[in-house]
CSV table of C-alpha atoms (C1' of nucleotides) in Angstrom, one decimal:
chain,number,residue,atom,x,y,z
G,32,MET,CA,0.0,-0.4,-0.4
G,33,PHE,CA,2.8,2.8,0.7
G,34,ASN,CA,4.6,1.5,-2.3
G,35,PHE,CA,1.4,3.2,-4.4
G,36,VAL,CA,1.1,5.9,-2.5
G,37,VAL,CA,4.5,6.8,-3.3
G,38,TYR,CA,3.6,5.8,-7.2
G,39,LEU,CA,1.2,7.9,-7.3
G,40,ASN,CA,2.7,10.6,-5.5
G,41,SER,CA,5.8,10.6,-8.0
G,42,MET,CA,4.1,10.1,-11.1
G,43,CYS,CA,1.1,12.3,-11.0
G,44,ALA,CA,3.7,15.3,-12.6
G,45,THR,CA,3.6,13.2,-15.7
G,46,PHE,CA,0.2,10.8,-15.4
G,47,ASP,CA,-3.5,11.1,-15.2
G,48,PHE,CA,-5.5,10.1,-12.4
G,49,THR,CA,-7.8,6.8,-12.4
G,50,GLU,CA,-11.2,7.7,-12.8
G,51,LYS,CA,-12.2,6.8,-9.4
G,52,GLN,CA,-9.7,9.2,-8.0
G,53,ILE,CA,-11.3,11.8,-10.3
G,54,GLN,CA,-14.7,10.9,-8.9
G,55,ILE,CA,-13.1,11.5,-5.4
G,56,LEU,CA,-11.2,14.9,-6.4
G,57,LEU,CA,-14.4,16.1,-8.1
G,58,VAL,CA,-16.6,15.6,-4.6
G,59,ALA,CA,-13.4,17.0,-2.9
G,60,GLU,CA,-13.4,19.9,-5.4
G,61,THR,CA,-17.6,21.0,-4.5
G,62,LEU,CA,-16.9,20.4,-0.3
G,63,PHE,CA,-14.0,22.4,0.0
G,64,ALA,CA,-15.4,25.4,-1.7
G,65,ASP,CA,-18.6,25.1,0.1
G,66,LYS,CA,-17.1,24.9,3.4
G,67,GLY,CA,-13.4,25.6,3.4
G,68,PHE,CA,-10.2,22.9,3.6
G,69,GLU,CA,-10.7,22.3,7.7
G,70,GLY,CA,-14.6,22.3,7.4
G,71,THR,CA,-14.7,19.6,5.3
G,72,SER,CA,-14.1,16.0,7.2
G,73,ILE,CA,-13.1,13.0,5.2
G,74,ARG,CA,-15.8,11.2,6.1
G,75,THR,CA,-18.1,13.7,4.5
G,76,ILE,CA,-16.6,13.3,1.5
G,77,ALA,CA,-16.2,9.6,1.3
G,78,LYS,CA,-20.1,9.9,2.2
G,79,GLU,CA,-20.7,12.0,-0.4
G,80,ALA,CA,-18.4,10.2,-3.1
G,81,LYS,CA,-20.0,6.9,-1.8
G,82,ILE,CA,-16.7,5.5,-1.4
G,83,ASN,CA,-14.9,3.9,2.3
G,84,ILE,CA,-13.4,6.5,4.6
G,85,ALA,CA,-10.7,4.5,4.0
G,86,MET,CA,-10.3,5.1,0.4
G,87,VAL,CA,-9.1,8.6,0.7
G,88,SER,CA,-6.0,7.6,2.6
G,89,TYR,CA,-5.7,4.9,0.3
G,90,TYR,CA,-5.3,6.6,-3.3
G,91,PHE,CA,-4.0,10.2,-2.4
G,92,GLY,CA,-1.7,9.4,1.0
G,93,SER,CA,-3.7,12.1,2.9
G,94,LYS,CA,-6.2,14.9,3.4
G,95,GLU,CA,-3.5,17.4,2.6
G,96,ARG,CA,-2.1,15.4,-0.2
G,97,LEU,CA,-5.6,15.0,-1.7
G,98,LEU,CA,-5.8,19.2,-1.8
G,99,GLU,CA,-2.6,19.3,-3.6
G,100,SER,CA,-3.7,16.6,-6.0
G,101,LEU,CA,-6.6,18.8,-6.9
G,102,ILE,CA,-4.7,21.5,-7.4
G,103,PHE,CA,-2.6,20.1,-10.1
G,104,TYR,CA,-5.4,18.2,-11.5
G,105,ARG,CA,-7.4,21.9,-12.1
G,106,THR,CA,-4.3,23.9,-12.9
G,107,LYS,CA,-2.4,21.8,-15.0
G,108,ASP,CA,-3.6,23.0,-18.3
G,109,LEU,CA,-3.8,26.4,-18.1
G,110,LYS,CA,-0.9,27.2,-18.9
G,111,ILE,CA,-0.8,26.0,-21.9
G,112,GLU,CA,-4.3,28.0,-22.7
G,113,ILE,CA,-2.5,31.3,-21.7
G,114,GLU,CA,0.2,30.7,-24.0
G,115,ASN,CA,-1.8,30.1,-26.8
G,116,LEU,CA,-3.2,33.1,-26.8
G,117,LEU,CA,-0.2,35.1,-27.3
G,118,VAL,CA,0.2,33.9,-31.0
G,119,GLU,CA,-2.9,34.8,-32.1
G,120,ASP,CA,-2.7,38.1,-34.2
G,121,LEU,CA,-4.5,40.7,-32.3
G,122,GLU,CA,-3.8,44.2,-31.3
G,123,PRO,CA,-2.3,44.6,-28.1
G,124,ILE,CA,-5.3,45.9,-26.7
G,125,ALA,CA,-7.4,42.7,-28.1
G,126,LYS,CA,-5.1,40.7,-27.3
G,127,ILE,CA,-5.6,42.2,-23.5
G,128,ASN,CA,-8.6,42.1,-23.3
G,129,LYS,CA,-9.7,38.2,-24.8
G,130,LEU,CA,-6.9,37.3,-22.1
G,131,ILE,CA,-9.2,39.0,-19.1
G,132,ALA,CA,-12.0,37.0,-21.2
G,133,LEU,CA,-10.4,34.1,-20.6
G,134,TYR,CA,-9.2,34.3,-16.9
G,135,ILE,CA,-12.2,34.9,-16.1
G,136,ASN,CA,-14.4,32.6,-17.9
G,137,ARG,CA,-11.5,29.9,-17.0
G,138,ILE,CA,-12.3,30.9,-13.3
G,139,ASN,CA,-16.3,31.4,-13.9
G,140,SER,CA,-16.8,27.8,-15.2
G,141,ASN,CA,-13.9,26.0,-12.3
G,142,LYS,CA,-15.6,28.2,-9.4
G,143,GLY,CA,-14.5,25.3,-6.9
G,144,ILE,CA,-10.9,25.3,-7.7
G,145,PHE,CA,-9.8,28.7,-7.8
G,146,ARG,CA,-12.0,29.3,-4.6
G,147,ILE,CA,-9.7,27.1,-2.4
G,148,LEU,CA,-7.1,28.4,-3.6
G,149,HIS,CA,-8.0,31.7,-2.9
G,150,PHE,CA,-8.8,30.4,0.7
G,151,GLU,CA,-6.2,28.1,1.2
G,152,MET,CA,-3.4,29.7,0.2
G,153,ALA,CA,-3.6,32.6,2.1
G,154,THR,CA,-4.1,30.1,5.3
G,155,GLN,CA,-0.5,29.0,6.1
G,156,LYS,CA,-0.1,25.7,4.7
G,157,LYS,CA,3.4,26.0,3.7
G,158,GLU,CA,3.8,22.5,3.8
G,159,LEU,CA,1.2,22.5,0.4
G,160,ASN,CA,3.1,21.4,-2.4
G,161,ILE,CA,1.5,23.8,-4.8
G,162,LYS,CA,4.9,24.6,-6.6
G,163,SER,CA,3.1,23.5,-9.9
G,164,PHE,CA,0.6,26.3,-8.9
G,165,TYR,CA,2.8,28.7,-8.0
G,166,ASP,CA,4.7,28.2,-11.4
G,167,LEU,CA,2.1,28.7,-13.6
G,168,ARG,CA,1.0,32.3,-11.9
G,169,LYS,CA,5.0,33.2,-13.0
G,170,SER,CA,4.8,31.7,-16.6
G,171,ASN,CA,1.1,33.9,-16.7
G,172,LEU,CA,2.9,36.9,-15.2
G,173,LYS,CA,5.3,36.4,-18.3
G,174,SER,CA,2.6,36.1,-20.8
G,175,LEU,CA,0.8,39.5,-19.6
G,176,GLU,CA,4.4,41.0,-19.5
G,177,ALA,CA,4.6,39.6,-23.2
G,178,ILE,CA,1.5,41.5,-24.4
G,179,ILE,CA,2.6,45.1,-22.6
G,180,SER,CA,5.5,44.7,-24.1
G,181,GLU,CA,4.0,44.4,-27.1
G,182,GLY,CA,1.7,47.2,-27.0
G,183,GLN,CA,4.3,49.5,-25.4
G,184,ASP,CA,6.1,48.8,-28.6
G,185,LYS,CA,3.6,49.8,-31.0
G,186,GLY,CA,3.1,53.0,-28.7
G,187,VAL,CA,-0.3,52.0,-28.0
G,188,PHE,CA,0.8,51.6,-24.5
G,189,ARG,CA,1.8,54.0,-21.4
G,190,LYS,CA,5.9,53.0,-20.6
G,191,ASP,CA,5.5,53.1,-16.7
G,192,ILE,CA,3.4,50.9,-16.0
G,193,SER,CA,3.6,48.0,-13.1
G,194,ILE,CA,2.9,44.5,-14.7
G,195,PRO,CA,2.8,43.0,-11.3
G,196,LEU,CA,0.3,44.9,-9.9
G,197,LEU,CA,-2.1,44.5,-13.0
G,198,THR,CA,-3.4,40.7,-11.8
G,199,PRO,CA,-4.3,41.6,-8.7
G,200,THR,CA,-6.7,44.1,-10.4
G,201,ILE,CA,-8.0,42.0,-13.0
G,202,LEU,CA,-8.5,39.1,-10.3
G,203,GLY,CA,-8.8,40.7,-7.0
G,204,THR,CA,-12.0,42.7,-8.8
G,205,PHE,CA,-13.0,39.5,-10.4
G,206,PHE,CA,-12.7,37.5,-6.6
G,207,HIS,CA,-13.9,40.6,-4.3
G,208,PHE,CA,-17.0,40.1,-6.5
G,209,TYR,CA,-17.6,36.4,-6.6
G,210,MET,CA,-16.9,36.1,-3.4
G,211,ASN,CA,-19.4,38.4,-1.9
G,212,LYS,CA,-21.8,37.0,-4.1
G,213,GLU,CA,-24.9,37.6,-2.1
G,214,TYR,CA,-24.1,40.9,-1.3
G,215,PHE,CA,-23.9,42.1,-5.6
G,216,MET,CA,-27.1,40.1,-5.7
G,217,ASP,CA,-28.6,42.5,-3.2
G,218,ILE,CA,-27.2,45.5,-4.0
G,219,LEU,CA,-27.8,45.2,-8.3
G,220,GLN,CA,-30.9,43.2,-8.0
G,221,LEU,CA,-30.1,40.5,-9.6
G,222,PRO,CA,-32.5,37.6,-8.3
G,223,THR,CA,-31.4,34.6,-10.2
G,224,GLU,CA,-28.4,32.8,-10.3
G,225,ASP,CA,-28.0,33.2,-13.9
G,226,SER,CA,-29.0,36.7,-14.0
G,227,TYR,CA,-26.1,36.7,-11.5
G,228,ASN,CA,-23.8,34.6,-13.8
G,229,ASN,CA,-24.6,36.6,-17.2
G,230,TYR,CA,-23.2,40.0,-14.9
G,231,ILE,CA,-20.3,38.3,-14.1
G,232,THR,CA,-19.7,37.5,-18.0
G,233,VAL,CA,-21.0,40.3,-19.7
G,234,ASP,CA,-21.0,43.5,-17.5
G,235,LEU,CA,-17.9,42.4,-14.7
G,236,THR,CA,-16.0,41.4,-17.6
G,237,LYS,CA,-16.2,45.1,-19.5
G,238,HIS,CA,-15.7,46.8,-16.2
G,239,ILE,CA,-12.5,45.0,-15.9
G,240,GLN,CA,-11.2,45.6,-19.5
G,241,GLN,CA,-12.6,48.8,-19.4
G,242,THR,CA,-10.6,49.5,-16.2
G,243,ILE,CA,-7.4,47.9,-17.7
G,244,LYS,CA,-7.3,49.6,-21.1
G,245,ALA,CA,-7.7,52.9,-18.8
G,246,LEU,CA,-5.1,52.0,-16.7
G,247,LEU,CA,-2.8,51.2,-19.8
G,248,ILE,CA,-3.5,54.1,-22.3
G,249,TYR,CA,-4.6,57.0,-20.1
G,250,GLU,CA,-1.9,59.8,-19.6
G,251,SER,CA,-2.1,61.7,-16.4
V,168,MET,CA,-25.3,31.9,33.8
V,169,PHE,CA,-27.7,32.0,30.9
V,170,ASN,CA,-29.2,35.6,31.2
V,171,PHE,CA,-25.7,37.0,31.2
V,172,VAL,CA,-25.0,35.2,27.8
V,173,VAL,CA,-28.5,37.1,27.2
V,174,TYR,CA,-27.4,39.9,28.2
V,175,LEU,CA,-24.4,40.5,26.9
V,176,ASN,CA,-26.0,39.3,23.2
V,177,SER,CA,-28.7,42.3,23.4
V,178,MET,CA,-26.8,45.1,24.3
V,179,CYS,CA,-23.7,44.2,22.6
V,180,ALA,CA,-25.0,46.4,19.6
V,181,THR,CA,-25.5,49.4,22.6
V,182,PHE,CA,-22.6,48.7,25.2
V,183,ASP,CA,-18.8,48.3,24.9
V,184,PHE,CA,-16.9,44.6,25.5
V,185,THR,CA,-14.9,44.6,29.1
V,186,GLU,CA,-11.3,44.6,29.3
V,187,LYS,CA,-11.7,40.7,29.8
V,188,GLN,CA,-13.7,40.0,26.7
V,189,ILE,CA,-11.8,42.5,24.7
V,190,GLN,CA,-8.5,40.8,25.7
V,191,ILE,CA,-10.1,37.4,24.1
V,192,LEU,CA,-11.7,39.0,21.5
V,193,LEU,CA,-8.1,40.3,20.4
V,194,VAL,CA,-6.5,36.9,20.5
V,195,ALA,CA,-8.8,35.4,18.7
V,196,GLU,CA,-8.7,37.9,16.4
V,197,THR,CA,-5.1,37.1,15.4
V,198,LEU,CA,-5.5,33.2,15.6
V,199,PHE,CA,-8.8,33.1,13.2
V,200,ALA,CA,-6.8,35.2,10.8
V,201,ASP,CA,-3.6,33.2,10.9
V,202,LYS,CA,-5.3,29.6,11.2
V,203,GLY,CA,-8.9,30.4,10.1
V,204,PHE,CA,-12.1,30.2,12.2
V,205,GLU,CA,-12.3,26.5,11.8
V,206,GLY,CA,-8.7,25.9,12.3
V,207,THR,CA,-8.3,27.6,15.9
V,208,SER,CA,-9.2,25.6,18.4
V,209,ILE,CA,-11.3,27.1,21.7
V,210,ARG,CA,-8.2,25.8,23.3
V,211,THR,CA,-5.7,27.0,21.8
V,212,ILE,CA,-7.7,30.4,21.9
V,213,ALA,CA,-7.7,30.0,26.2
V,214,LYS,CA,-4.3,28.6,26.3
V,215,GLU,CA,-3.1,32.0,24.0
V,216,ALA,CA,-4.9,34.3,26.3
V,217,LYS,CA,-4.0,32.5,29.8
V,218,ILE,CA,-7.9,31.6,30.5
V,219,ASN,CA,-10.1,29.1,31.3
V,220,ILE,CA,-11.7,27.2,27.9
V,221,ALA,CA,-14.7,27.2,29.9
V,222,MET,CA,-14.7,31.4,30.0
V,223,VAL,CA,-15.1,31.5,25.9
V,224,SER,CA,-18.6,30.0,26.1
V,225,TYR,CA,-19.3,32.2,29.9
V,226,TYR,CA,-18.6,35.2,27.9
V,227,PHE,CA,-19.6,34.9,24.2
V,228,GLY,CA,-22.0,32.0,24.6
V,229,SER,CA,-20.1,30.3,21.6
V,230,LYS,CA,-17.5,30.1,19.6
V,231,GLU,CA,-19.7,31.4,16.3
V,232,ARG,CA,-20.9,34.2,18.5
V,233,LEU,CA,-17.2,35.1,19.2
V,234,LEU,CA,-16.7,35.8,15.8
V,235,GLU,CA,-19.4,37.9,15.8
V,236,SER,CA,-18.6,39.4,18.6
V,237,LEU,CA,-15.3,40.4,16.9
V,238,ILE,CA,-16.9,41.4,13.8
V,239,PHE,CA,-19.3,43.7,15.5
V,240,TYR,CA,-16.5,45.2,17.7
V,241,ARG,CA,-14.0,46.0,14.9
V,242,THR,CA,-16.4,47.1,12.7
V,243,LYS,CA,-18.4,49.7,14.6
V,244,ASP,CA,-16.4,52.8,14.2
V,245,LEU,CA,-15.7,52.5,10.8
V,246,LYS,CA,-19.1,54.0,9.6
V,247,ILE,CA,-18.3,57.4,11.1
V,248,GLU,CA,-14.9,57.8,9.6
V,249,ILE,CA,-16.0,57.6,6.2
V,250,GLU,CA,-19.2,60.0,6.9
V,251,ASN,CA,-16.6,61.9,8.0
V,252,LEU,CA,-14.6,62.6,5.0
V,253,LEU,CA,-17.8,63.2,3.3
V,254,VAL,CA,-18.1,66.8,4.9
V,255,GLU,CA,-14.6,67.8,4.3
V,256,ASP,CA,-13.9,70.6,1.4
V,257,LEU,CA,-11.8,69.2,-0.9
V,258,GLU,CA,-11.7,68.2,-4.5
V,259,PRO,CA,-13.7,65.4,-5.9
V,260,ILE,CA,-11.0,63.6,-7.1
V,261,ALA,CA,-9.0,64.2,-3.7
V,262,LYS,CA,-11.8,62.8,-1.9
V,263,ILE,CA,-11.8,59.6,-3.8
V,264,ASN,CA,-8.0,59.6,-3.1
V,265,LYS,CA,-8.2,60.0,0.7
V,266,LEU,CA,-11.0,56.9,0.6
V,267,ILE,CA,-9.4,55.1,-1.1
V,268,ALA,CA,-6.2,55.7,1.1
V,269,LEU,CA,-8.3,55.6,4.5
V,270,TYR,CA,-10.1,52.3,3.1
V,271,ILE,CA,-6.4,50.8,2.5
V,272,ASN,CA,-4.9,52.2,5.5
V,273,ARG,CA,-7.6,50.9,8.0
V,274,ILE,CA,-7.7,47.3,6.8
V,275,ASN,CA,-3.8,46.9,6.5
V,276,SER,CA,-3.8,48.4,10.3
V,277,ASN,CA,-6.9,46.1,10.8
V,278,LYS,CA,-5.1,43.1,9.1
V,279,GLY,CA,-6.8,40.3,11.2
V,280,ILE,CA,-10.5,41.0,11.0
V,281,PHE,CA,-10.7,42.0,7.9
V,282,ARG,CA,-9.2,38.9,6.4
V,283,ILE,CA,-11.8,37.3,8.4
V,284,LEU,CA,-14.2,38.8,7.2
V,285,HIS,CA,-13.1,37.9,3.5
V,286,PHE,CA,-12.9,34.2,4.8
V,287,GLU,CA,-15.3,33.5,6.9
V,288,MET,CA,-18.1,35.2,4.8
V,289,ALA,CA,-17.3,33.3,1.4
V,290,THR,CA,-17.9,30.0,3.3
V,291,GLN,CA,-21.5,29.5,4.1
V,292,LYS,CA,-22.5,30.5,7.4
V,293,LYS,CA,-26.2,32.1,7.2
V,294,GLU,CA,-26.6,32.0,10.7
V,295,LEU,CA,-23.5,34.4,11.3
V,296,ASN,CA,-25.0,37.4,12.6
V,297,ILE,CA,-22.8,40.0,10.7
V,298,LYS,CA,-26.2,42.2,9.5
V,299,SER,CA,-24.2,45.0,11.2
V,300,PHE,CA,-20.9,44.4,9.0
V,301,TYR,CA,-23.8,44.3,6.2
V,302,ASP,CA,-25.1,47.7,7.0
V,303,LEU,CA,-21.7,48.6,7.0
V,304,ARG,CA,-21.0,48.7,3.5
V,305,LYS,CA,-24.5,49.9,1.8
V,306,SER,CA,-23.3,52.8,3.9
V,307,ASN,CA,-20.3,53.2,2.7
V,308,LEU,CA,-21.5,52.5,-0.8
V,309,LYS,CA,-23.7,55.4,-0.3
V,310,SER,CA,-20.8,57.7,0.7
V,311,LEU,CA,-19.0,56.4,-2.4
V,312,GLU,CA,-21.6,57.6,-4.5
V,313,ALA,CA,-22.3,60.9,-3.1
V,314,ILE,CA,-18.5,61.9,-4.2
V,315,ILE,CA,-19.0,60.5,-7.6
V,316,SER,CA,-22.5,62.5,-7.8
V,317,GLU,CA,-20.4,65.3,-6.8
V,318,GLY,CA,-17.6,65.1,-9.7
V,319,GLN,CA,-20.0,64.1,-12.1
V,320,ASP,CA,-22.1,67.5,-11.3
V,321,LYS,CA,-19.3,69.5,-11.6
V,322,GLY,CA,-18.4,67.8,-14.7
V,323,VAL,CA,-14.8,66.0,-14.0
V,324,PHE,CA,-16.8,62.8,-13.8
V,325,ARG,CA,-18.0,60.2,-16.3
V,326,LYS,CA,-21.5,59.9,-16.5
V,327,ASP,CA,-21.5,56.2,-17.4
V,328,ILE,CA,-19.7,54.9,-14.1
V,329,SER,CA,-21.0,51.7,-12.8
V,330,ILE,CA,-20.4,52.7,-8.5
V,331,PRO,CA,-21.0,49.4,-7.3
V,332,LEU,CA,-17.8,48.3,-9.4
V,333,LEU,CA,-15.4,50.7,-8.1
V,334,THR,CA,-15.8,48.5,-4.3
V,335,PRO,CA,-14.7,45.3,-6.2
V,336,THR,CA,-11.9,47.5,-7.6
V,337,ILE,CA,-10.4,49.0,-5.0
V,338,LEU,CA,-10.9,46.4,-2.0
V,339,GLY,CA,-10.8,43.0,-4.7
V,340,THR,CA,-6.6,44.7,-5.7
V,341,PHE,CA,-6.0,45.5,-2.5
V,342,PHE,CA,-6.8,41.7,-1.2
V,343,HIS,CA,-5.5,40.1,-3.9
V,344,PHE,CA,-2.5,41.4,-3.4
V,345,TYR,CA,-2.2,41.1,0.6
V,346,MET,CA,-3.8,37.7,0.1
V,347,ASN,CA,-0.4,36.6,-1.6
V,348,LYS,CA,1.9,38.2,0.2
V,349,GLU,CA,4.8,35.6,0.0
V,350,TYR,CA,4.0,35.7,-3.9
V,351,PHE,CA,4.5,39.2,-4.6
V,352,MET,CA,7.2,39.7,-2.0
V,353,ASP,CA,9.3,37.3,-4.4
V,354,ILE,CA,8.0,38.9,-7.4
V,355,LEU,CA,8.5,42.5,-6.6
V,356,GLN,CA,11.4,41.4,-4.4
V,357,LEU,CA,10.1,42.3,-1.8
V,358,PRO,CA,12.9,41.2,1.2
V,359,THR,CA,11.5,42.5,4.5
V,360,GLU,CA,7.9,42.7,6.4
V,361,ASP,CA,8.8,46.4,5.8
V,362,SER,CA,9.5,47.0,2.8
V,363,TYR,CA,6.0,44.7,1.7
V,364,ASN,CA,4.1,47.0,3.9
V,365,ASN,CA,5.9,50.0,2.7
V,366,TYR,CA,5.1,49.1,-0.9
V,367,ILE,CA,1.3,48.9,-0.1
V,368,THR,CA,1.0,51.9,2.0
V,369,VAL,CA,2.9,54.1,-1.0
V,370,ASP,CA,2.9,51.6,-4.4
V,371,LEU,CA,0.4,49.8,-4.4
V,372,THR,CA,-2.1,53.0,-2.8
V,373,LYS,CA,-1.2,55.0,-5.7
V,374,HIS,CA,-1.4,52.2,-8.0
V,375,ILE,CA,-5.6,51.8,-6.8
V,376,GLN,CA,-6.1,55.2,-6.8
V,377,GLN,CA,-4.3,55.9,-10.4
V,378,THR,CA,-7.0,53.3,-11.8
V,379,ILE,CA,-10.1,54.6,-10.2
V,380,LYS,CA,-8.5,57.9,-11.6
V,381,ALA,CA,-8.4,56.2,-15.2
V,382,LEU,CA,-11.8,55.2,-14.8
V,383,LEU,CA,-13.6,58.0,-13.7
V,384,ILE,CA,-12.7,60.3,-16.2
V,385,TYR,CA,-10.6,58.4,-19.0
V,386,GLU,CA,-12.9,59.1,-22.2
V,387,SER,CA,-13.1,55.6,-24.1
H,66,DT,C1',-7.4,-22.8,-13.2
H,67,DG,C1',-5.2,-21.2,-9.0
H,68,DT,C1',-1.9,-17.2,-7.7
H,69,DT,C1',-0.6,-12.7,-7.0
H,70,DT,C1',-2.2,-8.4,-6.8
H,71,DA,C1',-5.1,-4.4,-5.8
H,72,DA,C1',-9.6,-2.8,-4.1
H,73,DT,C1',-12.5,-2.4,-0.5
H,74,DT,C1',-14.5,-2.6,4.1
H,75,DA,C1',-15.6,-2.2,9.1
H,76,DA,C1',-13.6,-1.5,12.9
H,77,DA,C1',-10.4,0.8,16.1
H,78,DC,C1',-6.8,4.0,17.3
H,79,DA,C1',-5.6,8.0,19.4
H,80,DG,C1',-6.6,12.7,19.0
H,81,DT,C1',-9.2,16.8,19.2
H,82,DT,C1',-13.8,19.5,18.6
H,83,DG,C1',-17.3,22.5,21.5
H,84,DT,C1',-19.8,22.8,25.1
H,85,DT,C1',-21.7,21.9,30.1
H,86,DT,C1',-21.1,20.5,34.7
H,87,DA,C1',-20.2,21.4,39.6
H,88,DA,C1',-17.3,23.0,42.8
H,89,DT,C1',-14.6,26.8,44.1
H,90,DT,C1',-12.8,31.1,44.5
H,91,DT,C1',-13.1,36.1,43.8
H,92,DT,C1',-15.3,40.5,43.8
H,93,DG,C1',-19.0,43.6,45.2
H,94,DT,C1',-22.2,45.0,48.8
H,95,DA,C1',-25.1,45.5,52.9
J,99,DT,C1',-17.8,40.7,59.2
J,100,DA,C1',-21.8,38.0,56.0
J,101,DC,C1',-23.8,37.1,52.3
J,102,DA,C1',-24.7,37.3,47.3
J,103,DA,C1',-23.5,37.7,42.7
J,104,DA,C1',-19.6,37.1,39.2
J,105,DA,C1',-15.7,34.9,38.0
J,106,DT,C1',-12.8,30.9,37.4
J,107,DT,C1',-11.6,26.0,37.6
J,108,DA,C1',-11.1,21.3,36.6
J,109,DA,C1',-13.2,17.3,34.9
J,110,DA,C1',-16.5,15.3,32.2
J,111,DC,C1',-19.2,15.3,28.3
J,112,DA,C1',-20.4,13.1,24.0
J,113,DA,C1',-19.5,13.2,18.8
J,114,DC,C1',-15.8,14.2,15.8
J,115,DT,C1',-11.1,14.3,13.5
J,116,DG,C1',-7.4,11.9,10.3
J,117,DT,C1',-5.5,7.9,9.9
J,118,DT,C1',-4.7,2.5,10.5
J,119,DT,C1',-5.3,-2.1,11.2
J,120,DA,C1',-6.5,-6.7,9.5
J,121,DA,C1',-9.6,-9.1,6.9
J,122,DT,C1',-12.5,-9.6,2.8
J,123,DT,C1',-14.1,-9.1,-1.8
J,124,DA,C1',-12.7,-8.7,-7.0
J,125,DA,C1',-9.3,-8.0,-10.5
J,126,DA,C1',-5.3,-9.5,-13.2
J,127,DC,C1',-2.4,-12.5,-15.2
J,128,DA,C1',0.4,-16.9,-15.5
DNA sequence: TGTTTAATTAAACAGTTGTTTAATTTTGTA
DNA sequence: TACAAAATTAAACAACTGTTTAATTAAACA
């Protein structure tokens, strides 16, 4: 049994998960997103996934490593998606807009894992092996830098832009909106789930695009 | 004992907390901020505050109500601070800038509670009696609306601004930066705690002010 | 087919959790 | 000083936590 766990851990960077493992990951994802990592027990996961409680330890080694696996599983193909955008033949501002839309759409259709990341990153869990996620962020930052440089070379964007601060503005705005769902549904009078989601993909996306555009080309 | 708990709950909106209660609240604040609500046990709080574990239930009734009390204790005087800003004799853009600086400074010097709010609001805890906080936000939004309207009347600001989306941009940017401390200390090469805090009060504040300004006056 | 490996199970483990209890000490008041 | 109220304590409560165990069933392979 112990050997199997080691195998899983060393190989998960290259190999995929089995159907059974994915089933557990998906259940864990929604529960972690709803109740938080600490707030979700292995027994609840097991009951929801209709498996024995021992199976979680058996497949992933521990609860912490289950979370690691989940993060890896959900973020492994985001890097490629961003990099594909770079080579497209678009104006810099159009590229930025597409990047923003891609981010929001991506996060919005994977609400669970990003909520978890947002949460559990903040609580000190230094043992967490989320290097893959850390690398992903650096890579995404590099992609963003490339687009901005292109725009600066073409004379469209300002020269004095703090690129690392663009991500907090893009993602932060989205997350704050998303984390305070109830409040904004009330304030903006969005009675249904659908109207709320629609507001995100249309109005909020537009707002963020407009914000970044203003920041990139407006001369003070 | 039970009567005392009832008294506390019904009066906490008007009366202050005792020294002993505040001592417990302060300990709980740092622990909740560090390890999260679920991740912090009453025993840990008691040990840190050098009191008996029974005292938490004795003073606050339950762990949940301890959190409620903490949120109330920390947010009760923020409303006044914002409203004072409104009556100051400043240009609209200067008022906005001051509001942003006030927000960031306020949150930054009360890191704990805002981190907790950010966290625990998102996890479904509908039982939580945080109406006072909810009202605070609505009141703050009204203050922001007043400043924007003034600027619009003076012809300085655009007319087509989604005011409710300004808060996500201001607070979201800050929080995203603040919640990913380690990452940004690495990326921006801020080796010490001091340099990181200095970056927040100077550069990040300026970035957010610049963002909002661009959004308010830039014509696309 | 028999044998080895993997998957699954119920039960137990050793802690921890929030809360309550009854007894005791401290404090305030008459 | 005597008495009542409040504060504090250690201990117990029952429920829950993540993880491990040994036994059993299912699958893979020769």
